[in-house]
PDB file of C-alpha atoms in Angstrom:
ATOM      1  CA  UNK B   1     -42.307 -47.812 -24.823  1.00  0.00           C
ATOM      2  CA  UNK B   2     -43.236 -44.287 -23.972  1.00  0.00           C
ATOM      3  CA  UNK B   3     -42.089 -44.889 -20.406  1.00  0.00           C
ATOM      4  CA  UNK B   4     -38.679 -46.109 -21.617  1.00  0.00           C
ATOM      5  CA  UNK B   5     -38.316 -43.083 -23.836  1.00  0.00           C
ATOM      6  CA  UNK B   6     -39.279 -40.805 -20.989  1.00  0.00           C
ATOM      7  CA  UNK B   7     -36.760 -42.488 -18.681  1.00  0.00           C
ATOM      8  CA  UNK B   8     -34.049 -42.064 -21.334  1.00  0.00           C
ATOM      9  CA  UNK B   9     -34.909 -38.379 -21.615  1.00  0.00           C
ATOM     10  CA  UNK B  10     -34.767 -37.974 -17.838  1.00  0.00           C
ATOM     11  CA  UNK B  11     -31.448 -39.865 -17.736  1.00  0.00           C
ATOM     12  CA  UNK B  12     -30.026 -37.729 -20.543  1.00  0.00           C
ATOM     13  CA  UNK B  13     -31.196 -34.540 -18.768  1.00  0.00           C
ATOM     14  CA  UNK B  14     -29.583 -35.741 -15.535  1.00  0.00           C
ATOM     15  CA  UNK B  15     -26.387 -36.500 -17.421  1.00  0.00           C
ATOM     16  CA  UNK B  16     -26.524 -33.086 -19.133  1.00  0.00           C
ATOM     17  CA  UNK B  17     -27.040 -31.413 -15.766  1.00  0.00           C
ATOM     18  CA  UNK B  18     -24.130 -33.378 -14.321  1.00  0.00           C
ATOM     19  CA  UNK B  19     -21.931 -32.410 -17.288  1.00  0.00           C
ATOM     20  CA  UNK B  20     -22.990 -28.783 -16.887  1.00  0.00           C
ATOM     21  CA  UNK B  21     -22.130 -28.831 -13.159  1.00  0.00           C
ATOM     22  CA  UNK B  22     -18.777 -30.450 -13.890  1.00  0.00           C
ATOM     23  CA  UNK B  23     -18.082 -27.857 -16.582  1.00  0.00           C
ATOM     24  CA  UNK B  24     -18.863 -25.042 -14.122  1.00  0.00           C
ATOM     25  CA  UNK B  25     -16.647 -26.655 -11.501  1.00  0.00           C
ATOM     26  CA  UNK B  26     -13.845 -27.053 -14.052  1.00  0.00           C
ATOM     27  CA  UNK B  27     -14.315 -23.466 -15.259  1.00  0.00           C
ATOM     28  CA  UNK B  28     -14.077 -22.158 -11.672  1.00  0.00           C
ATOM     29  CA  UNK B  29     -10.921 -24.228 -11.196  1.00  0.00           C
ATOM     30  CA  UNK B  30      -9.389 -22.829 -14.400  1.00  0.00           C
ATOM     31  CA  UNK B  31     -10.309 -19.262 -13.418  1.00  0.00           C
ATOM     32  CA  UNK B  32      -8.826 -19.752  -9.937  1.00  0.00           C
ATOM     33  CA  UNK B  33      -5.617 -21.154 -11.409  1.00  0.00           C
ATOM     34  CA  UNK B  34      -5.452 -18.273 -13.896  1.00  0.00           C
ATOM     35  CA  UNK B  35      -5.919 -15.749 -11.072  1.00  0.00           C
ATOM     36  CA  UNK B  36      -3.172 -17.414  -9.064  1.00  0.00           C
ATOM     37  CA  UNK B  37      -0.860 -17.425 -12.081  1.00  0.00           C
ATOM     38  CA  UNK B  38      -1.689 -13.760 -12.740  1.00  0.00           C
ATOM     39  CA  UNK B  39      -0.933 -12.854  -9.110  1.00  0.00           C
ATOM     40  CA  UNK B  40       2.443 -14.573  -9.371  1.00  0.00           C
ATOM     41  CA  UNK B  41       3.217 -12.786 -12.643  1.00  0.00           C
ATOM     42  CA  UNK B  42       2.153  -9.429 -11.175  1.00  0.00           C
ATOM     43  CA  UNK B  43       4.183 -10.021  -8.025  1.00  0.00           C
ATOM     44  CA  UNK B  44       7.261 -10.920 -10.063  1.00  0.00           C
ATOM     45  CA  UNK B  45       6.779  -7.862 -12.270  1.00  0.00           C
ATOM     46  CA  UNK B  46       6.429  -5.607  -9.222  1.00  0.00           C
ATOM     47  CA  UNK B  47       9.570  -7.094  -7.700  1.00  0.00           C
ATOM     48  CA  UNK B  48      11.457  -6.547 -10.945  1.00  0.00           C
ATOM     49  CA  UNK B  49      10.138  -2.983 -11.183  1.00  0.00           C
ATOM     50  CA  UNK B  50      11.312  -2.266  -7.612  1.00  0.00           C
ATOM     51  CA  UNK B  51      14.757  -3.644  -8.447  1.00  0.00           C
ATOM     52  CA  UNK B  52      14.996  -1.556 -11.626  1.00  0.00           C
ATOM     53  CA  UNK B  53      13.764   1.525  -9.773  1.00  0.00           C
ATOM     54  CA  UNK B  54      16.310   0.923  -7.013  1.00  0.00           C
ATOM     55  CA  UNK B  55      19.090   0.615  -9.572  1.00  0.00           C
ATOM     56  CA  UNK B  56      18.034   3.844 -11.275  1.00  0.00           C
ATOM     57  CA  UNK B  57      17.952   5.633  -7.923  1.00  0.00           C
ATOM     58  CA  UNK B  58      21.407   4.279  -7.031  1.00  0.00           C
ATOM     59  CA  UNK B  59      22.765   5.307 -10.437  1.00  0.00           C
ATOM     60  CA  UNK B  60      21.205   8.745 -10.069  1.00  0.00           C
ATOM     61  CA  UNK B  61      22.677   9.189  -6.617  1.00  0.00           C
ATOM     62  CA  UNK B  62      26.110   8.159  -7.872  1.00  0.00           C
ATOM     63  CA  UNK B  63      25.919  10.611 -10.772  1.00  0.00           C
ATOM     64  CA  UNK B  64      24.695  13.357  -8.423  1.00  0.00           C
ATOM     65  CA  UNK B  65      27.555  12.673  -6.013  1.00  0.00           C
ATOM     66  CA  UNK B  66      30.088  12.793  -8.848  1.00  0.00           C
ATOM     67  CA  UNK B  67      28.668  16.071 -10.167  1.00  0.00           C
ATOM     68  CA  UNK B  68      28.582  17.507  -6.645  1.00  0.00           C
ATOM     69  CA  UNK B  69      32.218  16.545  -6.068  1.00  0.00           C
ATOM     70  CA  UNK B  70      33.201  18.080  -9.427  1.00  0.00           C
ATOM     71  CA  UNK B  71      31.363  21.284  -8.520  1.00  0.00           C
ATOM     72  CA  UNK B  72      33.021  21.445  -5.100  1.00  0.00           C
ATOM     73  CA  UNK B  73      36.441  20.845  -6.678  1.00  0.00           C
ATOM     74  CA  UNK B  74      35.750  23.660  -9.154  1.00  0.00           C
ATOM     75  CA  UNK B  75      34.654  25.973  -6.374  1.00  0.00           C
ATOM     76  CA  UNK B  76      37.779  25.167  -4.366  1.00  0.00           C
ATOM     77  CA  UNK B  77      39.950  25.857  -7.408  1.00  0.00           C
ATOM     78  CA  UNK B  78      38.180  29.165  -8.019  1.00  0.00           C
ATOM     79  CA  UNK B  79      38.462  29.998  -4.337  1.00  0.00           C
ATOM     80  CA  UNK B  80      42.197  29.340  -4.391  1.00  0.00           C
ATOM     81  CA  UNK B  81      42.617  31.556  -7.443  1.00  0.00           C
ATOM     82  CA  UNK B  82      40.530  34.283  -5.819  1.00  0.00           C
ATOM     83  CA  UNK B  83      42.549  34.098  -2.608  1.00  0.00           C
ATOM     84  CA  UNK B  84      45.808  34.303  -4.570  1.00  0.00           C
ATOM     85  CA  UNK B  85      44.479  37.268  -6.530  1.00  0.00           C
ATOM     86  CA  UNK B  86      43.329  38.937  -3.300  1.00  0.00           C
ATOM     87  CA  UNK B  87      46.779  38.495  -1.776  1.00  0.00           C
ATOM     88  CA  UNK B  88      48.343  40.064  -4.873  1.00  0.00           C
ATOM     89  CA  UNK B  89      45.848  42.909  -4.755  1.00  0.00           C
ATOM     90  CA  UNK B  90      46.526  43.382  -1.038  1.00  0.00           C
ATOM     91  CA  UNK B  91      50.214  43.721  -1.757  1.00  0.00           C
ATOM     92  CA  UNK B  92      49.525  46.240  -4.522  1.00  0.00           C
ATOM     93  CA  UNK B  93      47.134  48.163  -2.267  1.00  0.00           C
ATOM     94  CA  UNK B  94      49.670  48.275   0.555  1.00  0.00           C
ATOM     95  CA  UNK B  95      52.332  49.519  -1.879  1.00  0.00           C
ATOM     96  CA  UNK B  96      50.015  52.284  -3.136  1.00  0.00           C
ATOM     97  CA  UNK B  97      49.058  53.338   0.389  1.00  0.00           C
ATOM     98  CA  UNK B  98      52.734  53.448   1.373  1.00  0.00           C
ATOM     99  CA  UNK B  99      53.526  55.436  -1.757  1.00  0.00           C
ATOM    100  CA  UNK B 100      50.820  57.988  -1.000  1.00  0.00           C
ATOM    101  CA  UNK B 101      51.818  58.271   2.616  1.00  0.00           C
ATOM    102  CA  UNK B 102      55.467  58.726   1.714  1.00  0.00           C
ATOM    103  CA  UNK B 103      54.736  61.181  -1.089  1.00  0.00           C
ATOM    104  CA  UNK B 104      52.205  63.075   1.020  1.00  0.00           C
ATOM    105  CA  UNK B 105      49.442  62.653  -1.587  1.00  0.00           C
ATOM    106  CA  UNK B 106      46.990  61.202   0.937  1.00  0.00           C
ATOM    107  CA  UNK B 107      46.364  64.590   2.540  1.00  0.00           C
TER     108      UNK B 107
END
């Protein structure tokens, strides 16, 4: 009877060891699958982040181009006004020089 009991204990220990090994194997499988899933999620998130970043850069470049073009247009307008004013001033200056030369006040 003792021998039968001992054999049962040995069988149960073998079964427990087998269950433990299977549990470890299953745990490694679950961890591997979780790592793979995490890598996919991370990769997708990185791809999405690159797309969002690219869109922000494109939007920023478009806004910068628009502001640059507005600034250039403003500068051209100011330049035109300045040139017109300079032409008027040139005419006035020529008239004054002529007046002084004619009146003899330049001497």
